[in-house]
mmCIF file of C-alpha atoms in Angstrom:
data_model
loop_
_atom_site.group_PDB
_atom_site.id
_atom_site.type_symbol
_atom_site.label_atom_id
_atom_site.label_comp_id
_atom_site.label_asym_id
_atom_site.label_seq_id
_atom_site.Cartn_x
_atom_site.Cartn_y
_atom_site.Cartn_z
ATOM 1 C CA UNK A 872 -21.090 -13.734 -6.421
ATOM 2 C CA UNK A 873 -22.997 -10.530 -6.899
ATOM 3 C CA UNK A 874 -24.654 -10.233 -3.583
ATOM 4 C CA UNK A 875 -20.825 -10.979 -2.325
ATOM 5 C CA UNK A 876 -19.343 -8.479 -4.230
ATOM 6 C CA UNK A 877 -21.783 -5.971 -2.813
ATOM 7 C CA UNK A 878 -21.510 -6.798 0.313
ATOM 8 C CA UNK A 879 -17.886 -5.775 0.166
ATOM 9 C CA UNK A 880 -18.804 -2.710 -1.382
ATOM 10 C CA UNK A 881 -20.827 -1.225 1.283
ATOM 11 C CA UNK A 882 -18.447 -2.817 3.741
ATOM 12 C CA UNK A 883 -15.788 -0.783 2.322
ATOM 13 C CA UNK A 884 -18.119 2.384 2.365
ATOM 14 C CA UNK A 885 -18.422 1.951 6.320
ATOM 15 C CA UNK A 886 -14.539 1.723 6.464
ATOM 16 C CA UNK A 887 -14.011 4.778 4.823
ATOM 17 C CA UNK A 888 -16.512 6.493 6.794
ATOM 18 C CA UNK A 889 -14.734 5.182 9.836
ATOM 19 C CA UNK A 890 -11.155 6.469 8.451
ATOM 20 C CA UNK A 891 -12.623 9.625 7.830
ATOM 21 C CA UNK A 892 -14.185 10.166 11.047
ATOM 22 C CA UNK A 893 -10.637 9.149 13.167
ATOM 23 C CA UNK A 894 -9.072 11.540 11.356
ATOM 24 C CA UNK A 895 -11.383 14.481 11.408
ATOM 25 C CA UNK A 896 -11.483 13.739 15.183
ATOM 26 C CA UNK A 897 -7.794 14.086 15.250
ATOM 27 C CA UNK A 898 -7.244 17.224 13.443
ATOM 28 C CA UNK A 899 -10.253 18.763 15.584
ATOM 29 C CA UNK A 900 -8.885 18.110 18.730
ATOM 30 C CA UNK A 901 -4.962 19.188 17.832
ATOM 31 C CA UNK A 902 -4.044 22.085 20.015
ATOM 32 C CA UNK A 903 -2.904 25.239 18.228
ATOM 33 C CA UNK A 904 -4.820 27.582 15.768
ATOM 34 C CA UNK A 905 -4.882 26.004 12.184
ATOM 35 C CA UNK A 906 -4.999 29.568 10.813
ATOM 36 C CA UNK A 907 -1.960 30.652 11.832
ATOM 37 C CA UNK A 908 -0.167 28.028 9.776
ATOM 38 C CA UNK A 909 -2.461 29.514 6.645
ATOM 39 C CA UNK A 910 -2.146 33.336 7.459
ATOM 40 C CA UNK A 911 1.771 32.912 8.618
ATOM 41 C CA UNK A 912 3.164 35.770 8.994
ATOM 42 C CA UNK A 913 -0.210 37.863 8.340
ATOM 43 C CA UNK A 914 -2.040 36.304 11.520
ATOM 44 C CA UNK A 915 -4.103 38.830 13.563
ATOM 45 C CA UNK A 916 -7.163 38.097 15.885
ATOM 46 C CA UNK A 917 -9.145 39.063 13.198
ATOM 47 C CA UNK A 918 -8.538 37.737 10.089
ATOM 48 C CA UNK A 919 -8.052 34.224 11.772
ATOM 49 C CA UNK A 920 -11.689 34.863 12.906
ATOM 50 C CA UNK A 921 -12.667 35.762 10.037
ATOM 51 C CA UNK A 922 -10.873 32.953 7.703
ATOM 52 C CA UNK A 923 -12.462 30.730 10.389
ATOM 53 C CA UNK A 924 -15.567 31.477 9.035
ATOM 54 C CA UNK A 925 -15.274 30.986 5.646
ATOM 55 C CA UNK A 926 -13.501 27.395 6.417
ATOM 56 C CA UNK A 927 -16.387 26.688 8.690
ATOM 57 C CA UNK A 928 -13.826 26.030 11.068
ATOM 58 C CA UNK A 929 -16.439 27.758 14.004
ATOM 59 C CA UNK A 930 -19.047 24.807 13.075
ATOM 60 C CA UNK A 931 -19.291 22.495 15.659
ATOM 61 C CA UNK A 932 -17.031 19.214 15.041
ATOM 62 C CA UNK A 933 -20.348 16.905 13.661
ATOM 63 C CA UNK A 934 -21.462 19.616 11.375
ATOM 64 C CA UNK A 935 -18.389 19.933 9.605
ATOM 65 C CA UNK A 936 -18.080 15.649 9.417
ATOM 66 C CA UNK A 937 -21.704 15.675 7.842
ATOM 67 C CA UNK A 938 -20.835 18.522 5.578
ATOM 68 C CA UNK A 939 -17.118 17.124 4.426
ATOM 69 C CA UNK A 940 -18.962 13.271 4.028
ATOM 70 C CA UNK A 941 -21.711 14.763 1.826
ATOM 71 C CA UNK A 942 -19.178 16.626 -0.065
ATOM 72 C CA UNK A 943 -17.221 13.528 -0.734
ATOM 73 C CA UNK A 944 -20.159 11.728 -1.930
ATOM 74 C CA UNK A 945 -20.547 14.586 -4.661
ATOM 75 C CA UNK A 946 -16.655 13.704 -5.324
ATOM 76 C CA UNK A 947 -15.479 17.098 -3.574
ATOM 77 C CA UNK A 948 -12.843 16.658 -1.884
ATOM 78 C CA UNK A 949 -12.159 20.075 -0.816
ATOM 79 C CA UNK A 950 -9.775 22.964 -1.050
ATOM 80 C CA UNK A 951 -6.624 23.293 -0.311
ATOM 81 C CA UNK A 952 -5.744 25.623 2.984
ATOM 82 C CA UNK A 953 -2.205 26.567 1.214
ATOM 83 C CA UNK A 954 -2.572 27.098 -2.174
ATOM 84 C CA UNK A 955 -6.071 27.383 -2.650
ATOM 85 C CA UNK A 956 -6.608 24.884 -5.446
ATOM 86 C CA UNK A 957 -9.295 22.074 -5.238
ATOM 87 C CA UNK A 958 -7.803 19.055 -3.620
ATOM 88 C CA UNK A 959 -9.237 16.994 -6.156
ATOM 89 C CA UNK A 960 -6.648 18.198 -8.791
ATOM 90 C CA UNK A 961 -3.614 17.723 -6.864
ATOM 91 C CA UNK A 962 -5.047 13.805 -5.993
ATOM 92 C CA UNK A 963 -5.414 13.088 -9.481
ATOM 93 C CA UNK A 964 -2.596 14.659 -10.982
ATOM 94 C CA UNK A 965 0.267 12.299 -7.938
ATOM 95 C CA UNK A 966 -1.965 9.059 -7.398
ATOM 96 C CA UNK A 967 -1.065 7.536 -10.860
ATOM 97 C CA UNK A 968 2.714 8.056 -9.949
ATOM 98 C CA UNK A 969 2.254 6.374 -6.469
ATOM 99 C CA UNK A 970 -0.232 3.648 -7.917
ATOM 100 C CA UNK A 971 2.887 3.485 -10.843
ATOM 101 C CA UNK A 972 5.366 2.837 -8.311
ATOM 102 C CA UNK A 973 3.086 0.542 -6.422
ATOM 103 C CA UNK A 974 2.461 -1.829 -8.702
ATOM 104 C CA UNK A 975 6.308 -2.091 -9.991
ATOM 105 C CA UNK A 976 7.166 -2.989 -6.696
ATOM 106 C CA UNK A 977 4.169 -5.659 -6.111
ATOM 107 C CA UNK A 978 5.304 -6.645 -9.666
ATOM 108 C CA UNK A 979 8.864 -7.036 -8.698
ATOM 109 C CA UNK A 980 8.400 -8.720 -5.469
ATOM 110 C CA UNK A 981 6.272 -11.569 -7.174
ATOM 111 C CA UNK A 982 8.600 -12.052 -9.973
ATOM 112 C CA UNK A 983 11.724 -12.835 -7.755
ATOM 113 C CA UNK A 984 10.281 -14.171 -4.566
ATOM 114 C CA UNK A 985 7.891 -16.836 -6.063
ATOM 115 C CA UNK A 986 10.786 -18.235 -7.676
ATOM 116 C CA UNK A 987 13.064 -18.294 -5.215
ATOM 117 C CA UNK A 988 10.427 -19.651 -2.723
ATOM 118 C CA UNK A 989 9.738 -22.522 -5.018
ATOM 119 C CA UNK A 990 13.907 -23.061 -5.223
ATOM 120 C CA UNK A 991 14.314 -22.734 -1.342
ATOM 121 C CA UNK A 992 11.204 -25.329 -0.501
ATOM 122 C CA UNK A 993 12.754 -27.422 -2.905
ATOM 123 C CA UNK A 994 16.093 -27.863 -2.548
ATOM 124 C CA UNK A 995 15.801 -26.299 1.324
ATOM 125 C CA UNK A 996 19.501 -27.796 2.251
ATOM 126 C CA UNK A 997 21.201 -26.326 -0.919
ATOM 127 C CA UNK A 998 23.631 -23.034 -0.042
ATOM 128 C CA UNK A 999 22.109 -21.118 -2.455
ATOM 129 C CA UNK A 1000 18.869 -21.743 -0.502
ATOM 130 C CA UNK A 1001 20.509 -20.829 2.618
ATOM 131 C CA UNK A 1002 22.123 -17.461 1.187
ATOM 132 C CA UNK A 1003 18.701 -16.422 -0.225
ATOM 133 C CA UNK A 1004 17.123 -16.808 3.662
ATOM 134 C CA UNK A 1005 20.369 -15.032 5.067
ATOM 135 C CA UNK A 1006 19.909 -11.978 2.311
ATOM 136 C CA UNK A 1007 15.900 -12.281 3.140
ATOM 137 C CA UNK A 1008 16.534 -11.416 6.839
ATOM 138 C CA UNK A 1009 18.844 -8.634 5.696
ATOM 139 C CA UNK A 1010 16.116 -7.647 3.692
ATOM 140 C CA UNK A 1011 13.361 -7.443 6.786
ATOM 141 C CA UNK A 1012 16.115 -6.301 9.421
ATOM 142 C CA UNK A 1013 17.205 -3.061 6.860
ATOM 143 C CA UNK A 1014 14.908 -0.083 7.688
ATOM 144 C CA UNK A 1015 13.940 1.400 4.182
ATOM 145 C CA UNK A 1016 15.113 4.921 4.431
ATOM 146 C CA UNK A 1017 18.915 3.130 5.256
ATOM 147 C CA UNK A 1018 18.184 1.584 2.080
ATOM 148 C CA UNK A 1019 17.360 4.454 0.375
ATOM 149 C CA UNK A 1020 19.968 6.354 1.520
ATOM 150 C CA UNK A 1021 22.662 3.392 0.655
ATOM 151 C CA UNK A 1022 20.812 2.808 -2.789
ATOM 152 C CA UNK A 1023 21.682 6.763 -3.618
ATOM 153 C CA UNK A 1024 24.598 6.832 -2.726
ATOM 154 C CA UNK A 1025 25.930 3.687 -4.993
ATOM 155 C CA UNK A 1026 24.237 4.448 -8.018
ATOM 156 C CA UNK A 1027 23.570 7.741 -7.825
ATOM 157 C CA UNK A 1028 26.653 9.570 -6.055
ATOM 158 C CA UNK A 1029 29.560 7.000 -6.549
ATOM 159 C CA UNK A 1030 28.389 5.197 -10.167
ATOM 160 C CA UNK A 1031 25.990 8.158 -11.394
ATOM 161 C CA UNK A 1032 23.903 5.268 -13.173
ATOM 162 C CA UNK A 1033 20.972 6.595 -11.868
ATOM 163 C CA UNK A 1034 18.930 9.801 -10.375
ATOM 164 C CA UNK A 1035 18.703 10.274 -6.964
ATOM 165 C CA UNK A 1036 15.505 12.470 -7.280
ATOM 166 C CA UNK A 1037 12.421 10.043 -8.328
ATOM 167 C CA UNK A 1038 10.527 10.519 -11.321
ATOM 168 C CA UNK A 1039 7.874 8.450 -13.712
ATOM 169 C CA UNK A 1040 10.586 7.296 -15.811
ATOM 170 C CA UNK A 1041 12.730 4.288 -16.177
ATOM 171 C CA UNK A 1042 15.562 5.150 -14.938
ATOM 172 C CA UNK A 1043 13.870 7.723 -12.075
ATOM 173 C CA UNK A 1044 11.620 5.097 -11.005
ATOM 174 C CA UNK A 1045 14.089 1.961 -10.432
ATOM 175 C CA UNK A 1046 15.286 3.219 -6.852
ATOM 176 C CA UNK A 1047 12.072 3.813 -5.485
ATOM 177 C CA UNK A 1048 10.592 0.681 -6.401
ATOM 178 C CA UNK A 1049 13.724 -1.647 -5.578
ATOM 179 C CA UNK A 1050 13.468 0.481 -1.647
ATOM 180 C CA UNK A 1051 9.916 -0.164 -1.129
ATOM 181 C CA UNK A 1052 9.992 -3.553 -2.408
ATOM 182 C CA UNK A 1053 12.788 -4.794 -0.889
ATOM 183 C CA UNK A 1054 11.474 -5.566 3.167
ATOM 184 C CA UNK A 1055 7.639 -7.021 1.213
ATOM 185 C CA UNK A 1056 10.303 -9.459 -1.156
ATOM 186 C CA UNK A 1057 11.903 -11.294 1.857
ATOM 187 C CA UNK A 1058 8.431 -11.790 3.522
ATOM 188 C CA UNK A 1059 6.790 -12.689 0.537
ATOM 189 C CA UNK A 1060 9.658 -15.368 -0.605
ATOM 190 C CA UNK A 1061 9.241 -16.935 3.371
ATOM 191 C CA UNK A 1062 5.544 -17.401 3.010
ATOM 192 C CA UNK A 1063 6.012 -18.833 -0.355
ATOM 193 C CA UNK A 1064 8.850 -21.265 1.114
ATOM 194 C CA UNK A 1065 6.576 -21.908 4.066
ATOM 195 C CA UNK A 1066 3.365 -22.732 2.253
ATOM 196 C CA UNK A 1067 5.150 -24.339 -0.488
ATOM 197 C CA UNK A 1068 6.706 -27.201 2.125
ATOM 198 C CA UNK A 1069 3.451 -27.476 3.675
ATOM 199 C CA UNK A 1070 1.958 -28.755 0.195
ATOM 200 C CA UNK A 1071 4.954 -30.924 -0.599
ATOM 201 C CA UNK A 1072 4.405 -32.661 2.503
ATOM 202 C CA UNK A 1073 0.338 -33.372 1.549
ATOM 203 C CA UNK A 1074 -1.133 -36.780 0.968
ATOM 204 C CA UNK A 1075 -2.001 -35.740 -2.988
ATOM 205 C CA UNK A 1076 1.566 -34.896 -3.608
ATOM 206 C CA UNK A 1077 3.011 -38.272 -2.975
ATOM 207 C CA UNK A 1078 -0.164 -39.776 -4.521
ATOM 208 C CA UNK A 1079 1.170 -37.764 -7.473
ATOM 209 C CA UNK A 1080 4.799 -39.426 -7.397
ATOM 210 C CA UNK A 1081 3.663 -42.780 -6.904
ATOM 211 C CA UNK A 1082 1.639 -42.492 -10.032
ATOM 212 C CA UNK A 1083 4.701 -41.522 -11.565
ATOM 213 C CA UNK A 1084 4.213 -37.906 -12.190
ATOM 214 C CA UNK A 1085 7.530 -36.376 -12.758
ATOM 215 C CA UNK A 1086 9.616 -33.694 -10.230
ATOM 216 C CA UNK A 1087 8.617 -31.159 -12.682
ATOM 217 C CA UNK A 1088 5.174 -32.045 -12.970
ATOM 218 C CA UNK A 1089 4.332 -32.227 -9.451
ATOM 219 C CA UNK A 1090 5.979 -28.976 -8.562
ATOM 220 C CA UNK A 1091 4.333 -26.941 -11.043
ATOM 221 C CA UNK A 1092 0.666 -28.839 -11.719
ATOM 222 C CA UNK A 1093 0.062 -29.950 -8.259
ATOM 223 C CA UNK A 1094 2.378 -27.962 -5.960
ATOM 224 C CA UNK A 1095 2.481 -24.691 -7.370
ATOM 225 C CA UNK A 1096 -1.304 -23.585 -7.518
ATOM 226 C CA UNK A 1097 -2.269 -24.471 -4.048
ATOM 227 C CA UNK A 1098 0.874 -23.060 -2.638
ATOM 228 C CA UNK A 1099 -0.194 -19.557 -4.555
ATOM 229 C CA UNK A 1100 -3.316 -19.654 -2.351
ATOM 230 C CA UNK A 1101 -1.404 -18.021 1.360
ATOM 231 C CA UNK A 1102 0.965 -15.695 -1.199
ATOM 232 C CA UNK A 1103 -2.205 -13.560 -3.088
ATOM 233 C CA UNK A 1104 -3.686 -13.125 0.196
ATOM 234 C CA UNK A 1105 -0.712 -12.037 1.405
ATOM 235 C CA UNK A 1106 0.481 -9.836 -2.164
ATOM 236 C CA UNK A 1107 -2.992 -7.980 -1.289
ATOM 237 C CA UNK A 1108 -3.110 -7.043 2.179
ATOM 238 C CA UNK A 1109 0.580 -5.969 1.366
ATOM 239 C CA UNK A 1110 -0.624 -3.472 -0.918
ATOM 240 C CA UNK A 1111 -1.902 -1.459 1.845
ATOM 241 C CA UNK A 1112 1.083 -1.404 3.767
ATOM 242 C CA UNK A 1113 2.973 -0.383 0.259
ATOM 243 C CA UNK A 1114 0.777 2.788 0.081
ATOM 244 C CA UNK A 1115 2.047 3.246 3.708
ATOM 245 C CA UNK A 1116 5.642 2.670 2.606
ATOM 246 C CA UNK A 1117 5.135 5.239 -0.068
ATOM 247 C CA UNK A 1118 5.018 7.923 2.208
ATOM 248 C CA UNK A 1119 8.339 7.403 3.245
ATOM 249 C CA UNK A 1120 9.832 6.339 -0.018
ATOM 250 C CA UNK A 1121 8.299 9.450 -1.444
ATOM 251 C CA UNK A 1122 10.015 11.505 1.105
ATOM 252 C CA UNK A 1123 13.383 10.082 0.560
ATOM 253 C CA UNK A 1124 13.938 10.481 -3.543
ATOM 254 C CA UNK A 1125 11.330 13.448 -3.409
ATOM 255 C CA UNK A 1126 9.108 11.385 -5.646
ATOM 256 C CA UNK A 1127 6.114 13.226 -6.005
ATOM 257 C CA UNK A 1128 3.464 11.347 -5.251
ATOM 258 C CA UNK A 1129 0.292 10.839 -3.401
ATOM 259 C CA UNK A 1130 2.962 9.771 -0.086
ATOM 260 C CA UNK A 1131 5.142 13.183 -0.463
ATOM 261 C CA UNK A 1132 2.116 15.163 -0.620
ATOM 262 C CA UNK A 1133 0.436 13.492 2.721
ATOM 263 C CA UNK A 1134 3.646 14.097 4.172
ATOM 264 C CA UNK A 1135 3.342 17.642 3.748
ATOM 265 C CA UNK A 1136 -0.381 18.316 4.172
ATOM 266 C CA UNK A 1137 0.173 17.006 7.438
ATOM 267 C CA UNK A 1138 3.475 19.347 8.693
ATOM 268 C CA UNK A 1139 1.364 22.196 6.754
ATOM 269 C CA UNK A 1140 -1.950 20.834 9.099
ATOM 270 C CA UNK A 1141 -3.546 21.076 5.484
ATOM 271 C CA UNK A 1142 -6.717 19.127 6.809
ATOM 272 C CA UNK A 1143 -8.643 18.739 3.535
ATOM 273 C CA UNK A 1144 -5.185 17.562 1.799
ATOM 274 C CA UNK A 1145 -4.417 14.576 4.496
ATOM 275 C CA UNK A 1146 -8.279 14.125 4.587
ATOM 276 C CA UNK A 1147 -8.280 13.494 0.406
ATOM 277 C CA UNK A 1148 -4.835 11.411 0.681
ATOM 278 C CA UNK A 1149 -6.182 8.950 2.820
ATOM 279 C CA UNK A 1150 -9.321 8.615 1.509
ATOM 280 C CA UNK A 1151 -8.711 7.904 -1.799
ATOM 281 C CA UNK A 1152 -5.024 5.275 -0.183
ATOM 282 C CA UNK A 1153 -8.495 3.744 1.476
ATOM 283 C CA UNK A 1154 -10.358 3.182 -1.511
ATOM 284 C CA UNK A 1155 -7.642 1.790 -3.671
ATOM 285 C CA UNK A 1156 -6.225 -0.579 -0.569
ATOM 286 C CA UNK A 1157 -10.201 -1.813 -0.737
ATOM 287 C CA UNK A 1158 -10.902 -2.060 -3.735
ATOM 288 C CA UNK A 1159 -7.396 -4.131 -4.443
ATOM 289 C CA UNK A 1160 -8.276 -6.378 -1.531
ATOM 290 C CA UNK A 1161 -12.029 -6.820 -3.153
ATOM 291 C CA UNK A 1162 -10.120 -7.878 -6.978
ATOM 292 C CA UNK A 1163 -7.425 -10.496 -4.102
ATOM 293 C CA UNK A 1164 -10.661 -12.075 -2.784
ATOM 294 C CA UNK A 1165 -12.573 -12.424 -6.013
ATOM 295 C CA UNK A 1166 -9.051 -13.972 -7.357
ATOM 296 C CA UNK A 1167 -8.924 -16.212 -4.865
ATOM 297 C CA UNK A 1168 -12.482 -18.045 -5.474
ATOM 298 C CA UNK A 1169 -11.061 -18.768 -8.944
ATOM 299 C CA UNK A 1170 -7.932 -19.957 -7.434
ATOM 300 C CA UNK A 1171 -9.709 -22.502 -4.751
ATOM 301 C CA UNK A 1172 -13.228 -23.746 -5.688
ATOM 302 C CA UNK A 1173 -13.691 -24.472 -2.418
ATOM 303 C CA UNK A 1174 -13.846 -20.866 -1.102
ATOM 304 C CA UNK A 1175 -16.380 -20.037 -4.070
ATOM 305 C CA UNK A 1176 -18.601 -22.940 -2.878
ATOM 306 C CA UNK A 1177 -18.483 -21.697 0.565
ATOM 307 C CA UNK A 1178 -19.813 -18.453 -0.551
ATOM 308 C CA UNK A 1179 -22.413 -19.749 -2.426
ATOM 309 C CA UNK A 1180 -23.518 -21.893 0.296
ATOM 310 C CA UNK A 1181 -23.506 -19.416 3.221
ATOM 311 C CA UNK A 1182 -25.637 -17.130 0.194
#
């Protein structure tokens, strides 16, 4: 398990490295003059050469990856082309708020789309069953900013319930979280369905009946636990594409998060901003995906022995 776990680790070092590096290449070949988005009105010849130089923006492209990578391992993230400020500050000070809003909406999506998977696999010709897959596809078909946009104006314009600005409160959170977990519900609730006929269907299962195990029993002792097994792999890599979905989110309601402030650095060209942002959206999609996997060899015994074996 340790060796495993380690493994991963330094797997997810070379990742980030790799992240980094696409996106420093990116930025360094952009045409246009990243100094005249700085100085703004101010630019002249010289002062751009001159802030050039204190950026170290007239290094050659692999001197300034070697020197940004051994900052970063000295957890310096940079400063901030705009305001100035250490990058480091603004990171900490929005990433709770977008890990916050994260993990309501992972939170949210298990609650009501195990459930309602279990209810659709088992009574699959019922009409609730069939309204739940209809609302599903509305779900996936909906982009989330129309969402958004619909969400704000119901409860925020027409019924004034709630804000239409975002904010790390009850009330200012609830739209956020119910946009960027609506299209990862209706995918979530299909896999569940999907996997959760597949077991039904298994040898062990009507082994289970015949013994006289009753409906709920089987469903919830035998069925349940292996049919978990497709839905945490799936609950994890989504968690990566929720950080993604942030940025948009973020934008909409003005929630100000790790997403809004990506969204900026990059209109701004803010390079050690978008460079911080994704970083540390890297680390936390790994390290989530690292806590999924080492859940999952408690969940199945059989992926634990595997690992042990191949060690």
């Amino acid at each position: 398990m340790g060796k495993y776990i380690i493994k991963r680790l330094i797997s997810l070092f070379f990742v980030i490295l790799g992240v980094v590096f696409i996106i420093y290449l990116i930025f360094y070949l952009l045409p246009g003059d990243v100094t005249q988005f700085i100085l703004g009105v101010n630019y002249t010849p010289e002062g751009a050469a001159r802030l050039r130089e204190e950026l170290g923006l007239n290094r050659p492209f692999i001197v300034q990856f070697f020197g940004y990578i051994g900052n970063l391992l000295h957890g310096d993230f940079g400063v901030s082309y705009l305001s100035g400020a250490p990058v480091s500050l603004q990171l900490f000070a929005r990433f709770p708020r977008t890990l916050l809003l994260v993990a309501c909406s992972m939170a949210l999506c298990v609650a009501i789309s195990v459930p309602m998977g279990v209810y659709c696999a088992v009574h699959p010709k019922s009409i609730l069953s069939d309204l739940m897959q209809f609302l599903c596809s509305v779900g996936i078909a909906m982009p989330s900013f129309w969402l958004a946009l619909l969400l704000m104006l119901l409860f925020s314009v027409r019924l004034e319930w709630l804000p239409a600005l975002g904010s790390v409160s009850l009330k200012g959170i609830i739209l956020p979280c119910v946009t960027l977990c609506a299209s990862f519900l209706a995918s979530t609730m299909r896999m569940m369905r999907s996997s959760m006929l597949e077991t039904l269907n298994q040898d062990y299962i009507r082994t289970a009946r015949a013994k006289g195990v009753g409906r709920r029993g089987v469903i919830y002792r035998h069925a349940l636990k292996n049919s978990l097994l497709p839905v945490v792999t799936m609950v994890g890599m989504n968690v990566g594409t929720q950080m993604g979905g942030s940025i948009l989110t973020e934008s909409v309601f003005s929630y100000q998060g790790i997403g809004l402030m990506l969204m900026d650095s990059i209109f701004s060209r803010d390079i050690p901003s978008v460079l911080g942002c994704i970083v540390l959206m890297a680390l936390s999609i790994g390290v989530v995906n690292l806590l999924v996997d080492i859940l999952m060899l408690y969940i199945d015994p059989r992926i634990k022995a595997s690992i042990t074996k191949g060690a």
